[in-house]
mmCIF file of C-alpha atoms and ligand atoms in Angstrom:
data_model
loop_
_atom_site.group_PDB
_atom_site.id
_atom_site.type_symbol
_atom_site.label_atom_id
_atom_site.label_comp_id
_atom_site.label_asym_id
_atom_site.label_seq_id
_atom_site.Cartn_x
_atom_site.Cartn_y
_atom_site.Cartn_z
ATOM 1 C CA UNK A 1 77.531 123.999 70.153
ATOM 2 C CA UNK A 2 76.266 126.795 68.429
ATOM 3 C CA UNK A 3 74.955 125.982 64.880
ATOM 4 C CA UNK A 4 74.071 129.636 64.033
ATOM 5 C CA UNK A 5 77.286 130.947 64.663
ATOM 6 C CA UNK A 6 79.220 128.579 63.080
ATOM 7 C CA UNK A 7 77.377 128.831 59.692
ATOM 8 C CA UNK A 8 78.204 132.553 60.099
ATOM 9 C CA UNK A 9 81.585 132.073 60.461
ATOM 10 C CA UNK A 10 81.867 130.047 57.635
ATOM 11 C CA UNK A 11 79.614 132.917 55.112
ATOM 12 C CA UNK A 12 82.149 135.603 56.102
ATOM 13 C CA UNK A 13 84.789 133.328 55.312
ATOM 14 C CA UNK A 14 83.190 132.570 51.671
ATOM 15 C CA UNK A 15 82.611 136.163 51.198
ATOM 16 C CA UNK A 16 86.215 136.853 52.050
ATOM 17 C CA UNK A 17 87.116 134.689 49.518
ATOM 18 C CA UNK A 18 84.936 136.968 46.987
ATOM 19 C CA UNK A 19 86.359 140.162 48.496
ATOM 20 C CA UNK A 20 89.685 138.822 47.195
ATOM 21 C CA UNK A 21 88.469 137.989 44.232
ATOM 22 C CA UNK A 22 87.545 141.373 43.533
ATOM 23 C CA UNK A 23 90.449 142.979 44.983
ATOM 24 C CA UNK A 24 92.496 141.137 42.796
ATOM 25 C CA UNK A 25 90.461 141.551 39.565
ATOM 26 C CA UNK A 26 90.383 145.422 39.891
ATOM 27 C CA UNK A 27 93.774 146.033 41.011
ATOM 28 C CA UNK A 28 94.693 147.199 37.540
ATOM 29 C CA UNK A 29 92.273 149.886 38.295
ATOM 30 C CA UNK A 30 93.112 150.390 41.956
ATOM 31 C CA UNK A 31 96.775 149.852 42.518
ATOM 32 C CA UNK A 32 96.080 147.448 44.815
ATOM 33 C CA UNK A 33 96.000 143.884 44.406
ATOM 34 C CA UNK A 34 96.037 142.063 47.298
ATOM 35 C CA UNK A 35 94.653 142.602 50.986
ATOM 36 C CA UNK A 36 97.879 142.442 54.129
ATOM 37 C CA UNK A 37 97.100 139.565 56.545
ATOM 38 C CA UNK A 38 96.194 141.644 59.218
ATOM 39 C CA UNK A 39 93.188 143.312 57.100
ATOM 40 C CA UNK A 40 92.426 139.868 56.357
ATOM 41 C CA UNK A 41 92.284 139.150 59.762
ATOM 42 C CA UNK A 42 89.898 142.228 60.798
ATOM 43 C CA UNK A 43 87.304 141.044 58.175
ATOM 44 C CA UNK A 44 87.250 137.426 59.113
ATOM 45 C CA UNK A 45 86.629 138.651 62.738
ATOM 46 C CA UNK A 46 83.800 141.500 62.338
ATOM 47 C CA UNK A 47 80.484 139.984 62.380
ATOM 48 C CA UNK A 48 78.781 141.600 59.559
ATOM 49 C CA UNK A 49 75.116 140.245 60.747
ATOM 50 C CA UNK A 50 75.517 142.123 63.957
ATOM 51 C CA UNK A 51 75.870 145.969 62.134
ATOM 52 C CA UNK A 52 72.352 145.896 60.379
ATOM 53 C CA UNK A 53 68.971 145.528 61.349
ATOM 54 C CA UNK A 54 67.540 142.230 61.854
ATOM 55 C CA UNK A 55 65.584 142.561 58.760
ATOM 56 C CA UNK A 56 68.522 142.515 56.743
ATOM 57 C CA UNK A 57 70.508 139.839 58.300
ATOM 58 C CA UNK A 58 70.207 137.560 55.324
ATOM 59 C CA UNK A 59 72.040 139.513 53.380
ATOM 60 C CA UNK A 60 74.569 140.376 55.873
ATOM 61 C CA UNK A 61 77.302 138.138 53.890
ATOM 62 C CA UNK A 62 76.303 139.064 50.596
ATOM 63 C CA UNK A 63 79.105 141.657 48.692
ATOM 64 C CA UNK A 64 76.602 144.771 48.855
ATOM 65 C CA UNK A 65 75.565 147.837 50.634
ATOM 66 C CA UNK A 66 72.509 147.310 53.085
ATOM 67 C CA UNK A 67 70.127 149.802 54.489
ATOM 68 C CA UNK A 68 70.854 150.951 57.797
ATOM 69 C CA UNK A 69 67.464 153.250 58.770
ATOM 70 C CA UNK A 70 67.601 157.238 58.484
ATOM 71 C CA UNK A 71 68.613 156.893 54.493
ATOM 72 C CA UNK A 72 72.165 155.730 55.244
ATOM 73 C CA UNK A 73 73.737 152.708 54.718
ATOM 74 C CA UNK A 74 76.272 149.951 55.830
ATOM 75 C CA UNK A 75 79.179 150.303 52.949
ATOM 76 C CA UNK A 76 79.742 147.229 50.216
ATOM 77 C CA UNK A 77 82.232 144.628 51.908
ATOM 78 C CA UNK A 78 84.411 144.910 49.014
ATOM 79 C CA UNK A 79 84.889 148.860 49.260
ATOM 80 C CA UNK A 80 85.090 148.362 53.029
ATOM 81 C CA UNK A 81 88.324 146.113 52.263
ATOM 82 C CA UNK A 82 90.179 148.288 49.750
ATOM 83 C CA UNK A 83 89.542 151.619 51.895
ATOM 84 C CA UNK A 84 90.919 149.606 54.660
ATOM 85 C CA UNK A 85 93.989 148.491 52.698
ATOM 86 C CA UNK A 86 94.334 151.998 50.962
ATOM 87 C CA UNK A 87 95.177 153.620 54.603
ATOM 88 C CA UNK A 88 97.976 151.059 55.487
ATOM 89 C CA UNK A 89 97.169 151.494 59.031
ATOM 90 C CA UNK A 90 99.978 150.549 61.690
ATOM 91 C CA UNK A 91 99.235 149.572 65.205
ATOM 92 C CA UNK A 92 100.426 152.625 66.771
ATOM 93 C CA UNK A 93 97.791 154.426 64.585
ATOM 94 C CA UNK A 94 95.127 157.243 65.742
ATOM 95 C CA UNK A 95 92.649 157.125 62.997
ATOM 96 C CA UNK A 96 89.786 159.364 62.296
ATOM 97 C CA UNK A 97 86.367 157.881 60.609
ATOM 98 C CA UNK A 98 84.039 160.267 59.325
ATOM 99 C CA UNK A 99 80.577 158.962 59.390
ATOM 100 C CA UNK A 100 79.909 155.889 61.419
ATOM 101 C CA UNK A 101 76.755 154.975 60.639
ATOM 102 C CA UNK A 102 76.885 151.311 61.694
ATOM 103 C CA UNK A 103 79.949 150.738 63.414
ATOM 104 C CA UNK A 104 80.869 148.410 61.466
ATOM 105 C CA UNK A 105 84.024 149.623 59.715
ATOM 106 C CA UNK A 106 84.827 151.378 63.044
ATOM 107 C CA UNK A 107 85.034 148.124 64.197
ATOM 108 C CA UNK A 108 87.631 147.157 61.348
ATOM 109 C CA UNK A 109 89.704 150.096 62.246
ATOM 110 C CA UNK A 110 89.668 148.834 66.080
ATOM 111 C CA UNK A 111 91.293 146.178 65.292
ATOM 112 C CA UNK A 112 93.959 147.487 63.051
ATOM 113 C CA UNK A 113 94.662 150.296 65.117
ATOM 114 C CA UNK A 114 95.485 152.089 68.475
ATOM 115 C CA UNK A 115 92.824 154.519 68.619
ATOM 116 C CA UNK A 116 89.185 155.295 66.670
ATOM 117 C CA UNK A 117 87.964 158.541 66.592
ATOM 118 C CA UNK A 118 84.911 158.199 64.585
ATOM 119 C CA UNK A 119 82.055 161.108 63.916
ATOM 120 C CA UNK A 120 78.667 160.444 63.184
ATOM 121 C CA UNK A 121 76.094 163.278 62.663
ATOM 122 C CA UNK A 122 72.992 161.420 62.907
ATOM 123 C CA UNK A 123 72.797 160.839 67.413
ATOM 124 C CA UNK A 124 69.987 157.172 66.617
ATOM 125 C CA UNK A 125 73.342 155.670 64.344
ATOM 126 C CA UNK A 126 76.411 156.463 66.783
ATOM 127 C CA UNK A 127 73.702 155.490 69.632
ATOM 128 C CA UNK A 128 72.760 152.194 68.443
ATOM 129 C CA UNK A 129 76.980 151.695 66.948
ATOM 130 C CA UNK A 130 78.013 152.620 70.361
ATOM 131 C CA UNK A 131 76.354 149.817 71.850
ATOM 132 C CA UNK A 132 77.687 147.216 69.283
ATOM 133 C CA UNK A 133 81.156 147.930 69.419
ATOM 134 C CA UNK A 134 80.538 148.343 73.712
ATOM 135 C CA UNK A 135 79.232 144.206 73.377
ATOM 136 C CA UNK A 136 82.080 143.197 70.995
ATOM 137 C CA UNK A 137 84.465 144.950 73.688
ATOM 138 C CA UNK A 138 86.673 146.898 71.459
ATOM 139 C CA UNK A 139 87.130 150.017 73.700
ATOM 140 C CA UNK A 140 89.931 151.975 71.601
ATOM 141 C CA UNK A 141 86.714 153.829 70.078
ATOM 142 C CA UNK A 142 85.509 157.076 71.048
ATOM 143 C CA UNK A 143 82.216 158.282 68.834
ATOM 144 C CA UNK A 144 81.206 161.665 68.727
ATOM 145 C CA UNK A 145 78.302 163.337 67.269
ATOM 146 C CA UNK A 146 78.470 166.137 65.059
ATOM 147 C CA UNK A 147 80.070 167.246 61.687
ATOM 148 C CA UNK A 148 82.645 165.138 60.806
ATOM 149 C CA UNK A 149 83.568 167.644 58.128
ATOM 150 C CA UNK A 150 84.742 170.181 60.518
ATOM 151 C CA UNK A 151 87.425 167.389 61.924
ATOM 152 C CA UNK A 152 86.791 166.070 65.361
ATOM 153 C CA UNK A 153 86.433 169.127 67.606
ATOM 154 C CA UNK A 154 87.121 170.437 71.045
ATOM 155 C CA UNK A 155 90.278 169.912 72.973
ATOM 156 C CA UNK A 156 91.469 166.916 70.836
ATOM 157 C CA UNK A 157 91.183 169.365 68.048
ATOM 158 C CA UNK A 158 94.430 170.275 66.461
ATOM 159 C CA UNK A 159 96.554 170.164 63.452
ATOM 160 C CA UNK A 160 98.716 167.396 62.666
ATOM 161 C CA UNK A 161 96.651 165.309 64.864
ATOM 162 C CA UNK A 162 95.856 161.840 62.695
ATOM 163 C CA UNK A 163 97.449 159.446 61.237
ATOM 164 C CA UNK A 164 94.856 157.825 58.994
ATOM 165 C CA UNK A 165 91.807 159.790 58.213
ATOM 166 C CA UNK A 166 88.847 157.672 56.538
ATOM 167 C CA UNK A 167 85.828 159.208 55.104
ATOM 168 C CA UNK A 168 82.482 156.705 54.415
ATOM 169 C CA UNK A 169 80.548 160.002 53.142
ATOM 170 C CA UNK A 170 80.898 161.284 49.404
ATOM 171 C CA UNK A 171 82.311 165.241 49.914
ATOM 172 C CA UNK A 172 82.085 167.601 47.097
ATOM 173 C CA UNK A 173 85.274 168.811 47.801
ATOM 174 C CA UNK A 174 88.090 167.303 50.266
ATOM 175 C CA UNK A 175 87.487 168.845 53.307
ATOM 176 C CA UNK A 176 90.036 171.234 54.496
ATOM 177 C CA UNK A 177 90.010 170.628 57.910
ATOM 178 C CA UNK A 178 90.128 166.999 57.564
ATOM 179 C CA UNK A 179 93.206 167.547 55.557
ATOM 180 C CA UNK A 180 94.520 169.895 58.398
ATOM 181 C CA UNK A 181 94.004 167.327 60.926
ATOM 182 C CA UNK A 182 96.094 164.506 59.379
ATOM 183 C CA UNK A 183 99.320 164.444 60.403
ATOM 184 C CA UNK A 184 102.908 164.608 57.861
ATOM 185 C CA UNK A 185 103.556 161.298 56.358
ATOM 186 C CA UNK A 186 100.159 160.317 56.685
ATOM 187 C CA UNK A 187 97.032 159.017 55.128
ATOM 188 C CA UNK A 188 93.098 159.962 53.922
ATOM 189 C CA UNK A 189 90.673 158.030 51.657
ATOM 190 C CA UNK A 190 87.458 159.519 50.619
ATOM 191 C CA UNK A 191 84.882 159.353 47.925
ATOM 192 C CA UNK A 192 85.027 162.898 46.053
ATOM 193 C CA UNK A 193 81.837 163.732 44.189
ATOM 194 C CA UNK A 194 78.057 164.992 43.422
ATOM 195 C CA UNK A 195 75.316 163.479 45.868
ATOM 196 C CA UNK A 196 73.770 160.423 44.626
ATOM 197 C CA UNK A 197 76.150 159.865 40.926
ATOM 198 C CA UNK A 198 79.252 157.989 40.326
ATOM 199 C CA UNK A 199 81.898 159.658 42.822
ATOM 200 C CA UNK A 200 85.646 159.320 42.862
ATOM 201 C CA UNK A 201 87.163 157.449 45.403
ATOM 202 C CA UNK A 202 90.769 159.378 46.487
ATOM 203 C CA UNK A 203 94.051 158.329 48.205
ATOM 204 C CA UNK A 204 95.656 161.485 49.651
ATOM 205 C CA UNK A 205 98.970 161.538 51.099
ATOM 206 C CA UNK A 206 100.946 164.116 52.832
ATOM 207 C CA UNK A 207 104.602 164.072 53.083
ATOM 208 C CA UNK A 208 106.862 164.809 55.288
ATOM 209 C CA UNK A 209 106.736 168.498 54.647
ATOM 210 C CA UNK A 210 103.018 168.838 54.550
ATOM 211 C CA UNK A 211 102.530 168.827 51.180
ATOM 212 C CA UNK A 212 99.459 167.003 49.410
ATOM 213 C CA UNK A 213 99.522 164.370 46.998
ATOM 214 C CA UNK A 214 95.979 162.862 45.675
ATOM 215 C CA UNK A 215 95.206 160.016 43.154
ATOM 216 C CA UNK A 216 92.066 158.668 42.146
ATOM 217 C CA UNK A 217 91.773 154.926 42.909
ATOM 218 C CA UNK A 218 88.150 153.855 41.830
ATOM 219 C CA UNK A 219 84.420 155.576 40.666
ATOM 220 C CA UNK A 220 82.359 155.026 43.632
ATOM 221 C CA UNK A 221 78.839 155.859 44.916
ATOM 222 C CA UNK A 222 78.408 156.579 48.183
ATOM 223 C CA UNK A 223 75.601 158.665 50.578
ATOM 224 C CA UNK A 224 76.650 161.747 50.985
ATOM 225 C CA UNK A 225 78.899 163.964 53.810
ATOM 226 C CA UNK A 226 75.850 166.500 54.726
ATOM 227 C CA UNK A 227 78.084 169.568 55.893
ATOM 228 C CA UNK A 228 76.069 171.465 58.324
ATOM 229 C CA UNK A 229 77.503 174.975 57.313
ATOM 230 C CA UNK A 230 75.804 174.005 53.817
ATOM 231 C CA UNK A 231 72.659 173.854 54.839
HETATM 232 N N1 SAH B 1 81.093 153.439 57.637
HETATM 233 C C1 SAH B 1 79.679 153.270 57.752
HETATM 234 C C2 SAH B 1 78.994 153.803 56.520
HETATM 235 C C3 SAH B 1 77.930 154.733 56.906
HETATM 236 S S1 SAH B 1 77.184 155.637 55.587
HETATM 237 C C4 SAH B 1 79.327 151.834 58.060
HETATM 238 O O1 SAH B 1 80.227 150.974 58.060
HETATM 239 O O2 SAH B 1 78.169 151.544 58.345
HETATM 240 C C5 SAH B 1 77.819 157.251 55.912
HETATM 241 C C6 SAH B 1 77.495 157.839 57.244
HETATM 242 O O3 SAH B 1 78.028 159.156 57.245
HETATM 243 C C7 SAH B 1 76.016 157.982 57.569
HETATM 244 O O4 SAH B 1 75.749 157.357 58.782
HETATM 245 C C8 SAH B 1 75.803 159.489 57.664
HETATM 246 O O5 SAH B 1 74.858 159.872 58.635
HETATM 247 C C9 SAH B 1 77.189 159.965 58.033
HETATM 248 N N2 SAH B 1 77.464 161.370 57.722
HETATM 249 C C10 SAH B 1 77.078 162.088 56.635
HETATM 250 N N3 SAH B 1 77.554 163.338 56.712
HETATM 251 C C11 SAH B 1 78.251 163.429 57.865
HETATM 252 C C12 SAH B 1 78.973 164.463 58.505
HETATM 253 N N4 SAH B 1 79.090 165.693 57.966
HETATM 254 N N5 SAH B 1 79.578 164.210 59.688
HETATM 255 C C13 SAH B 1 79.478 162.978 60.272
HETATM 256 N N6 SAH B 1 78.807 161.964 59.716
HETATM 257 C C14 SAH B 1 78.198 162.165 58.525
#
């Protein structure tokens, strides 16, 4: 018997029930009520506690953003639910996460999907997330390091290439090669906005005949998507 464990079984399942809460309370707002069994599913199985630094573990199943080292942080549990409903992923998907700090909604992806492509531009994060999602055994995740807002790069690098695209960095302006990179009929959430203020949180689609269509879904505040050309 493991006491530990089970009482952190039974905090992700009370702060599921919360998550639900919300997502139902702000669907006016959203669109979208209610979270699909299988996203259910993901969240009742990713151990929160095991994506932040032992210092923060008590908070682990509390409904907010924690500190993650190098100024970034693990995203709100709530946000992490309705960005995961938002891209309606399929099992057949090949997503594409743009900043994976802690792994931990690459992890959420895994299980939802075929494939995880996930960028991270600071090499400590995607070392130390690398290793998490290695001891959790979810393998359909390849990390890379570098800037996510140039797409993923090298010979994977093409247009039409996604399915789901999900940024967890606030961009100034959609990125256009993320945008390139998702395929026709599919899907991209990201937080549009100044660094540091109340930022928009998007739903793009692109139809069948590549054409865009965006709506806002929720104000947001997220760290932001540091684009290295910027600098
Ligand atoms: N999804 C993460 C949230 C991490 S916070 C989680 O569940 O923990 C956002 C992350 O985006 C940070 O780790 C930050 O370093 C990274 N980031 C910022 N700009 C980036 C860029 N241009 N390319 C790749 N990653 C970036």
């Amino acid at each position: 018997m493991n006491g530990a464990i089970d009482t952190e079984d039974e905090a992700r399942r009370v702060l599921l029930e919360r998550v639900v809460a919300e997502i139902w309370e702000t669907g006016m707002l959203t669109g979208c009520y209610e979270l699909s069994a299988p996203v259910v599913r993901a969240l009742v199985t990713v151990p929160r506690h095991l994506f932040v630094p032992p210092g923060q573990r008590p908070w682990a199943y509390t409904d907010t953003a924690l500190g993650i080292g190098c100024g970034q942080t693990i995203s709100q549990p709530f946000i992490v639910a309705l960005m995961t409903e938002l891209l309606a992923l399929r099992p057949e998907d090949e997503v594409l996460e743009i900043g994976t700090g802690s792994g931990y909604q690459t992890a959420v992806l895994a299980h939802l999907a075929r494939r995880v492509y996930s960028m991270e531009r600071i090499p400590e994060l995607a070392a130390v997330a690398v290793q998490r999602l290695q001891a959790l055994g979810l393998d359909n995740v390849e990390i890379r390091i570098g800037d996510g807002a140039q797409g993923w790069s090298g010979a994977g690098a093409a247009v039409d290439r996604f399915d789901r695209v999900m940024v967890t960095a606030a961009a100034a302006e959609v990125p256009e090669a993320l945008l390139r990179q998702l395929k026709p009929g599919g899907r991209l959430v990201v937080p549009v906005g100044p660094p540091h203020r109340t930022q928009d949180l998007r739903l793009l689609c692109k139809d069948a005949r590549g054409q865009i269509e965006s709506r806002s879904v929720l104000p947001v505040v997220f760290v932001p998507l540091v684009e290295e050309r910027a600098a």
